[in-house]
PDB file of C-alpha atoms in Angstrom:
ATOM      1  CA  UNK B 149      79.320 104.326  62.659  1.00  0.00           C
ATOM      2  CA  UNK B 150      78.065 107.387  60.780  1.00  0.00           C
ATOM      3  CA  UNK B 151      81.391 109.452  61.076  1.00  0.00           C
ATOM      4  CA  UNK B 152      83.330 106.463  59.492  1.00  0.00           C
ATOM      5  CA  UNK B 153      80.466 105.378  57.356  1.00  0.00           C
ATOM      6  CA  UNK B 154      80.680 108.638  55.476  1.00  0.00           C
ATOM      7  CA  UNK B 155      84.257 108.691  55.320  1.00  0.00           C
ATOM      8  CA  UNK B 156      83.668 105.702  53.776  1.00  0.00           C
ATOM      9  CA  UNK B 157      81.052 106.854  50.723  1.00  0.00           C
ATOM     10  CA  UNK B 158      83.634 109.585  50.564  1.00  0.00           C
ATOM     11  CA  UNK B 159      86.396 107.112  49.574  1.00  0.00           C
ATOM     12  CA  UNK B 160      83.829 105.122  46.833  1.00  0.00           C
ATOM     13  CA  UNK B 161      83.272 108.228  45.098  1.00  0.00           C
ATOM     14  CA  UNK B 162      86.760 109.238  44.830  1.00  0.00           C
ATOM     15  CA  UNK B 163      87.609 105.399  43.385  1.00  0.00           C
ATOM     16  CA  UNK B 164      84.391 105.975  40.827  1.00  0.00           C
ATOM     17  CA  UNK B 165      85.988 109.084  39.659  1.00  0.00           C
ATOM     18  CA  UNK B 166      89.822 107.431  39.450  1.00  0.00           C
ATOM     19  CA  UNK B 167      87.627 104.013  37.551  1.00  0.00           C
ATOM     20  CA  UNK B 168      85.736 106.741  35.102  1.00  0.00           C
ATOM     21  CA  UNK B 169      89.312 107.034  33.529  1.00  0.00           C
ATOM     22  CA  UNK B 170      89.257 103.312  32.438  1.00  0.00           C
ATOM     23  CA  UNK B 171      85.964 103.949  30.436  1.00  0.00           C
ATOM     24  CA  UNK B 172      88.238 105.997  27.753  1.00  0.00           C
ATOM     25  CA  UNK B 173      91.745 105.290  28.339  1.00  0.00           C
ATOM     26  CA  UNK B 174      93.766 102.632  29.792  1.00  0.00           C
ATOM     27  CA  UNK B 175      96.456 105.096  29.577  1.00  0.00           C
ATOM     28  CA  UNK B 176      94.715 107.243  31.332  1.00  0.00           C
ATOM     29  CA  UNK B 177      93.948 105.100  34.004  1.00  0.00           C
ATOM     30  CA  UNK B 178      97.671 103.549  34.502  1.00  0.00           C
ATOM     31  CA  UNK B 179      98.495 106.945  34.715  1.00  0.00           C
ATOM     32  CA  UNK B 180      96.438 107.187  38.347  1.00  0.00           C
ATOM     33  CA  UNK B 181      97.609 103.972  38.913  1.00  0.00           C
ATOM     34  CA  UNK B 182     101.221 104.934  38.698  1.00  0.00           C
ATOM     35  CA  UNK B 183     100.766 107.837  40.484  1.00  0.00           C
ATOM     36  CA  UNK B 184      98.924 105.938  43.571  1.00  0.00           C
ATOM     37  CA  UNK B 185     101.598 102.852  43.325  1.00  0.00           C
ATOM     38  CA  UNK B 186     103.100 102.795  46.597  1.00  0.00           C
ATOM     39  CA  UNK B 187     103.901 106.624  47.502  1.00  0.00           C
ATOM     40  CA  UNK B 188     103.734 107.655  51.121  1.00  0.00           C
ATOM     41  CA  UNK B 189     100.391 109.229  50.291  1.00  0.00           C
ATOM     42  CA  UNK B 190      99.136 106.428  49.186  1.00  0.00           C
ATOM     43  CA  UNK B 191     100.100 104.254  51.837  1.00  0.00           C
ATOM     44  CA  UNK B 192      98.910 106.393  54.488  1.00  0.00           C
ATOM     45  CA  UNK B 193      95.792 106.805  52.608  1.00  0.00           C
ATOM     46  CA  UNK B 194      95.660 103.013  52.341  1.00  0.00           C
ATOM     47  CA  UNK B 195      96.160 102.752  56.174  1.00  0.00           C
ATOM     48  CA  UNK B 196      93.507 105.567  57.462  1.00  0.00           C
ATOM     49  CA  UNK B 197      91.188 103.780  55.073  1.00  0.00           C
ATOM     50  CA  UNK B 198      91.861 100.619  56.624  1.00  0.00           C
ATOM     51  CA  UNK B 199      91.326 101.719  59.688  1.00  0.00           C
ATOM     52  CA  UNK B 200      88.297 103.161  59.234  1.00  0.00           C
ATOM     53  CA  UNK B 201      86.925  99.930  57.096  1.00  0.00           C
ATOM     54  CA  UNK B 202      87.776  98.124  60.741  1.00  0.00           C
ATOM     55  CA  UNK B 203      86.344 100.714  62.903  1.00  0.00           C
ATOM     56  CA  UNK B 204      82.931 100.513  60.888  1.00  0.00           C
ATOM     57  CA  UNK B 205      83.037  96.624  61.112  1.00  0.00           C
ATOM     58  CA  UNK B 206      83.930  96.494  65.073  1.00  0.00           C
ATOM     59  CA  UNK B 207      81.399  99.037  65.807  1.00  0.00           C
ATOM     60  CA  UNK B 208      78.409  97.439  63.866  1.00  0.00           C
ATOM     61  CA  UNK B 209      79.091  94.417  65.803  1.00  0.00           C
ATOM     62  CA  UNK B 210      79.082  96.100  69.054  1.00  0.00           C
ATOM     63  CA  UNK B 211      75.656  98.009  67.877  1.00  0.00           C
ATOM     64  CA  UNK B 212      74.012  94.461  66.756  1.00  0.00           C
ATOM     65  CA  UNK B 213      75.070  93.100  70.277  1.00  0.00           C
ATOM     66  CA  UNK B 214      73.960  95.556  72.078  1.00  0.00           C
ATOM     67  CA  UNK B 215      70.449  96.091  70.585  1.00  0.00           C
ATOM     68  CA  UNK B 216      69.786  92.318  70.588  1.00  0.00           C
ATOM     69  CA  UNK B 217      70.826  92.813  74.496  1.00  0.00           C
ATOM     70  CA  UNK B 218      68.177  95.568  75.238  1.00  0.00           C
ATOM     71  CA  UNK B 219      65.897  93.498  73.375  1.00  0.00           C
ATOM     72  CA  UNK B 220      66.086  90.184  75.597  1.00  0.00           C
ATOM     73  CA  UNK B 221      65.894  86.677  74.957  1.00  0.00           C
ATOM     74  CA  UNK B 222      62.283  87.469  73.478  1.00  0.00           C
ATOM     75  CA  UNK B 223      62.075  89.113  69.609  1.00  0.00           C
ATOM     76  CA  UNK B 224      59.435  91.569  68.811  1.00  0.00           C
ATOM     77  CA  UNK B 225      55.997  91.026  69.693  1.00  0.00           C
ATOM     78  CA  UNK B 226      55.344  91.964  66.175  1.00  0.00           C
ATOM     79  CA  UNK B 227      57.169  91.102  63.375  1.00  0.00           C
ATOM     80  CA  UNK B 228      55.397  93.183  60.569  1.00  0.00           C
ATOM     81  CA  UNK B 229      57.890  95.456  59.180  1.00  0.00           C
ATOM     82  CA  UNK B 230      56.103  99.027  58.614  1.00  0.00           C
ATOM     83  CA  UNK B 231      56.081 100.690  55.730  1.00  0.00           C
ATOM     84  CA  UNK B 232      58.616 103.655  56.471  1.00  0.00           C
ATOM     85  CA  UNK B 233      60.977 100.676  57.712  1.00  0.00           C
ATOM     86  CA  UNK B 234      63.039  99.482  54.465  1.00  0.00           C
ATOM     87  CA  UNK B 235      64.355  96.054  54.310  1.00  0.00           C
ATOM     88  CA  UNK B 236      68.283  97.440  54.348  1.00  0.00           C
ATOM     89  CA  UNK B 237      67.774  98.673  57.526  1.00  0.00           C
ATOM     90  CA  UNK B 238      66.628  95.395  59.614  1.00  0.00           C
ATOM     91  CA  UNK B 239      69.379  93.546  57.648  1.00  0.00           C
ATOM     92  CA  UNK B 240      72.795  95.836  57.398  1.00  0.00           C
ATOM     93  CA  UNK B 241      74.512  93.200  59.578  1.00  0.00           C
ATOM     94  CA  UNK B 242      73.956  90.618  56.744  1.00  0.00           C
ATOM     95  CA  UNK B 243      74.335  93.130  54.109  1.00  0.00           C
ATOM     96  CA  UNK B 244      77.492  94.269  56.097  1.00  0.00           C
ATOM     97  CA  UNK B 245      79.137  90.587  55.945  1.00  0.00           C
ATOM     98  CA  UNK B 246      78.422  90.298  52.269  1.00  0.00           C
ATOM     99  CA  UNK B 247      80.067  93.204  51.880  1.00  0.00           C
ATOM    100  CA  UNK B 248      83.002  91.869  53.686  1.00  0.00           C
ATOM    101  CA  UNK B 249      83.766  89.241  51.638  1.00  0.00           C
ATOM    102  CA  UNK B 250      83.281  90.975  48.561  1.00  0.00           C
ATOM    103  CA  UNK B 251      85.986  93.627  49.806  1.00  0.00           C
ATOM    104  CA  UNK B 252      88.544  90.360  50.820  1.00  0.00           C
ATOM    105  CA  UNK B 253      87.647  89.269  46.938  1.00  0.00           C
ATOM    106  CA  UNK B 254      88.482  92.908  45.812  1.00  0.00           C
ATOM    107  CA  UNK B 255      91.458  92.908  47.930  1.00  0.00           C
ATOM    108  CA  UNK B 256      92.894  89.859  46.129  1.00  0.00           C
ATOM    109  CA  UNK B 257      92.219  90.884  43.001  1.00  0.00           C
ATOM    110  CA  UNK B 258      93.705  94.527  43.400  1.00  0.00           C
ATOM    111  CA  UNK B 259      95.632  95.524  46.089  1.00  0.00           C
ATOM    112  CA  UNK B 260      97.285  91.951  46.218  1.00  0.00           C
ATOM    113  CA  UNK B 261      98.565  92.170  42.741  1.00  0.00           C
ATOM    114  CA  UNK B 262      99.462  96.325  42.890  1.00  0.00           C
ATOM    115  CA  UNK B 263     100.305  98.019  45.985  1.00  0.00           C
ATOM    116  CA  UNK B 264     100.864  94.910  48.163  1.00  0.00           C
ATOM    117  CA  UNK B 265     102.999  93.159  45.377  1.00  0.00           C
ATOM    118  CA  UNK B 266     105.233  95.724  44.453  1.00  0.00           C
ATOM    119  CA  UNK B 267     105.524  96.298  48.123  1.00  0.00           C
ATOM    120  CA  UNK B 268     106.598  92.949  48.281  1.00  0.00           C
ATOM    121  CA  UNK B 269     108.455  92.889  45.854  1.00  0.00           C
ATOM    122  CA  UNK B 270     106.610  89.527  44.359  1.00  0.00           C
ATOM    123  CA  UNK B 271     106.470  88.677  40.765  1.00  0.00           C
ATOM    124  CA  UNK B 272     103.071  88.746  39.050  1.00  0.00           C
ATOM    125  CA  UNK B 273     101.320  88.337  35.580  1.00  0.00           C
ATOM    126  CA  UNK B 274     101.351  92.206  34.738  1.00  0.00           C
ATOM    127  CA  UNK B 275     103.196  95.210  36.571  1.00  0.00           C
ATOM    128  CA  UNK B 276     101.928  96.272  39.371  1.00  0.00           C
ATOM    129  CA  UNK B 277     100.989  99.551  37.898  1.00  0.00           C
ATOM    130  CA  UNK B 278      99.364  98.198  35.108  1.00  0.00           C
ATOM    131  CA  UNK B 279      95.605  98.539  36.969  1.00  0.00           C
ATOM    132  CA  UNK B 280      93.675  98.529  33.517  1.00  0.00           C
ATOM    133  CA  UNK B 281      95.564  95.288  32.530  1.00  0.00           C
ATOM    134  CA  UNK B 282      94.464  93.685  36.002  1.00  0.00           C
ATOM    135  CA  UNK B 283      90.775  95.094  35.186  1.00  0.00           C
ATOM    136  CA  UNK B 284      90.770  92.954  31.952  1.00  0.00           C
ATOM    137  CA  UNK B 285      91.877  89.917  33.464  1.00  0.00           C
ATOM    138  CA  UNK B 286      89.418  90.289  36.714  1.00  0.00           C
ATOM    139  CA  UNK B 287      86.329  91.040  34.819  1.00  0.00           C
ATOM    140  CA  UNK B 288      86.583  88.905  31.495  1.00  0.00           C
ATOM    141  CA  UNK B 289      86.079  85.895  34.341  1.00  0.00           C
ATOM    142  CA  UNK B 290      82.199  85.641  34.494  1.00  0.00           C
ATOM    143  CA  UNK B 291      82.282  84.306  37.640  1.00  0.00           C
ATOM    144  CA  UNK B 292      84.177  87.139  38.885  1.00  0.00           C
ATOM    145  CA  UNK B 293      81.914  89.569  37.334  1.00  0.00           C
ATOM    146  CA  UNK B 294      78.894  87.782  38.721  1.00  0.00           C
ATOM    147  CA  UNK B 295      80.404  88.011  42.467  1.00  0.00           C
ATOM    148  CA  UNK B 296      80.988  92.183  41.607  1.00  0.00           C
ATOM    149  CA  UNK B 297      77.567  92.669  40.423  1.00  0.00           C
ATOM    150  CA  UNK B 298      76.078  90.865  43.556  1.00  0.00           C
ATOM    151  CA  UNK B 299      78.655  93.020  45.683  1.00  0.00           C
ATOM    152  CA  UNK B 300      77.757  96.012  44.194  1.00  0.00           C
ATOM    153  CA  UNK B 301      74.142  95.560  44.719  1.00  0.00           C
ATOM    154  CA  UNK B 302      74.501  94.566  48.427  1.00  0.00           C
ATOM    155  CA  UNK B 303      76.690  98.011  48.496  1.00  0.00           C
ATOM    156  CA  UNK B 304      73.784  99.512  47.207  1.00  0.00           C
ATOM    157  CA  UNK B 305      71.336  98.220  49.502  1.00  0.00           C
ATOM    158  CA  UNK B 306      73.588  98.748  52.146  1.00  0.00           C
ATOM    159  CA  UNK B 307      74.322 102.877  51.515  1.00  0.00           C
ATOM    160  CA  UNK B 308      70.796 103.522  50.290  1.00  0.00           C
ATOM    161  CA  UNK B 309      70.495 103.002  54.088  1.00  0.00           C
ATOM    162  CA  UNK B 310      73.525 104.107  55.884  1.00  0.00           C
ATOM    163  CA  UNK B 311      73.830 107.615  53.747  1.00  0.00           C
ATOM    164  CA  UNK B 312      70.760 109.513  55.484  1.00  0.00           C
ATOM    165  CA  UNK B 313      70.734 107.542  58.748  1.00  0.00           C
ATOM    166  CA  UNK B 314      74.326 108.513  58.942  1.00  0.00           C
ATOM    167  CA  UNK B 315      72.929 112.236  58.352  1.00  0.00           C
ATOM    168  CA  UNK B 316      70.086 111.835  61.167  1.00  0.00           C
ATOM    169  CA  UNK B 317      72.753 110.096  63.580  1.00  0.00           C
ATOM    170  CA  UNK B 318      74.777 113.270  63.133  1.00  0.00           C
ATOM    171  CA  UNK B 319      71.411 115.958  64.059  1.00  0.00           C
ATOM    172  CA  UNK B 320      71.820 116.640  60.010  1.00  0.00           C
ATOM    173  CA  UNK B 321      68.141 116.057  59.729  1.00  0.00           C
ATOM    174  CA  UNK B 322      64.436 116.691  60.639  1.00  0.00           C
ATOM    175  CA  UNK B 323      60.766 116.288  59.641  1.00  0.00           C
ATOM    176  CA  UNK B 324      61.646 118.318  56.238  1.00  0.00           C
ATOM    177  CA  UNK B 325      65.449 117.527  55.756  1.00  0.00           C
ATOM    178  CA  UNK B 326      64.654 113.413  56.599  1.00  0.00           C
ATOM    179  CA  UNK B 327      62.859 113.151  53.061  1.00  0.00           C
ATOM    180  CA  UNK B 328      65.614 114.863  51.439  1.00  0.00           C
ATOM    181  CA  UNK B 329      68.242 113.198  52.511  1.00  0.00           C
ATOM    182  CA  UNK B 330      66.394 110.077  52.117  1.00  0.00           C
ATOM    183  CA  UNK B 331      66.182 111.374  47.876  1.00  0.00           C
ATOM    184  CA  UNK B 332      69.588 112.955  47.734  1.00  0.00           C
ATOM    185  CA  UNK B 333      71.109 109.255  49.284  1.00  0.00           C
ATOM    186  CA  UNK B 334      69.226 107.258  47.298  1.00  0.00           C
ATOM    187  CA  UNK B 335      70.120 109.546  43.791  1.00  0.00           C
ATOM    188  CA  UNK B 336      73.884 109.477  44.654  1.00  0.00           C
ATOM    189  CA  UNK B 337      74.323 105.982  45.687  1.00  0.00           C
ATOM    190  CA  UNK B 338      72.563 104.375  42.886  1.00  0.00           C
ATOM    191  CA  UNK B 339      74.458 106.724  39.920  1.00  0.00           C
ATOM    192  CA  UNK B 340      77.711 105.823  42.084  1.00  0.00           C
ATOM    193  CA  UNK B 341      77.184 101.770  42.134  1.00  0.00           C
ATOM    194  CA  UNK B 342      76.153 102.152  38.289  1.00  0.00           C
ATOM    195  CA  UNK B 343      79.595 103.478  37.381  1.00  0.00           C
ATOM    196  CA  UNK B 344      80.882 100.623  39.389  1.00  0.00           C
ATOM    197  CA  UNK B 345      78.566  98.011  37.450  1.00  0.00           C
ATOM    198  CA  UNK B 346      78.864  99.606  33.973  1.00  0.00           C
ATOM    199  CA  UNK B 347      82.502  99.262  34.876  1.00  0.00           C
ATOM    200  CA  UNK B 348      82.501  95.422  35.111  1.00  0.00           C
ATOM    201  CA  UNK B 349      80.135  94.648  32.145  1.00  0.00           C
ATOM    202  CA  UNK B 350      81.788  96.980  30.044  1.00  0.00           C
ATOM    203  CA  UNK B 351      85.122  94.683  30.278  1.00  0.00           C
ATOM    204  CA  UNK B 352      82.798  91.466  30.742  1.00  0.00           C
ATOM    205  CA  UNK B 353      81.223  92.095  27.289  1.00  0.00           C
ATOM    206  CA  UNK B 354      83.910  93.062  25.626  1.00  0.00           C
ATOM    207  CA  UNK B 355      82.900  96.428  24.549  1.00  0.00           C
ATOM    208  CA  UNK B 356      85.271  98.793  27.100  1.00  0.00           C
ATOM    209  CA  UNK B 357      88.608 100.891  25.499  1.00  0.00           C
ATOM    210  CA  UNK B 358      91.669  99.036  24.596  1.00  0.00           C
ATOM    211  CA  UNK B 359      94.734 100.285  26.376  1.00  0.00           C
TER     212      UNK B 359
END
């Protein structure tokens, strides 16, 4: 869960920085696109990623079972939650399957109409390449933009978690490196979902760079 789960953040910050491009040029960012498309790199990449999307998914299943398991038939005694105990953490299953279907969403929207259509050779509204073009058309729907924003906030939730349990999971941490890690996670993932949700309201309001 933690080796995958940072593989993972890895992966979001490397699409922030390829979706920073769209803020000043669509050139710029049909440039990436084109050079992504459907290379071998990219499809590996687009397989290891996938791979590790499933691993995370199986194995957080398996973890919920099994705790739920050790913890019998009866719930806790107490049902408090304590202060140090943040409400991501007693709900990343649900925050997990929200997730899920935002990706299958995202996964229509992008890689259905790009990589998987000029894979498939199938006919679409714009060229395949042409990701700032699909970026218009997903986010001047407000419903669409409404679903990102409430993705992007479950994402949140979900990594302001996972990033230093992953770190604590992996011996990464302590009494004086918890804390940190707990700051540094919480600083990274919220500036990285903001790029994400500046992103879609930008293109939603109208005020983001013609191509």
């Amino acid at each position: 869960m933690s080796v995958t789960g940072i593989s993972l953040i890895l992966f979001l910050t490397f699409h922030c920085c390829m979706n920073v491009a769209a803020f000043f040029s669509g050139e710029a960012y049909n440039m990436v696109c084109e050079f992504l498309g459907t290379n071998w790199y990219a499809l590996v990449g687009t397989m290891a990623l996938a791979v590790l999307a499933v691993c995370h998914i199986v194995y957080a299943f398996i973890l919920t079972a099994q705790n739920r398991r050790a913890r019998g038939s009866e719930r806790y005694a107490v049902t408090d939650r304590r202060p140090e105990v943040s409400w991501a953490s007693q709900n990343m299953l649900v925050l997990g399957i929200i997730i899920l279907l935002g990706l299958v969403l995202h996964l229509y929207n992008f890689w259905g109409h790009m990589m998987f259509a000029e894979l498939a050779d199938i006919e679409v509204a714009h060229s395949p390449s042409d990701g700032f073009a699909w970026i218009q058309d997903t986010f001047s729907n407000p419903v669409f933009s409404i679903l990102y924003l409430l993705w992007i906030c479950a994402i949140w939730f979900h990594l302001s978690h996972g990033f230093w349990s992953a770190m604590q999971t992996l011996g990464w941490s302590g009494k004086i490196w918890l804390k940190r890690w707990q700051m540094i996670g919480l600083i990274y993932v919220t500036i990285l979902m903001a790029i994400f949700a500046f992103l879609v309201l930008s293109f939603w309001l109208g005020f983001a760079p013609s191509l």
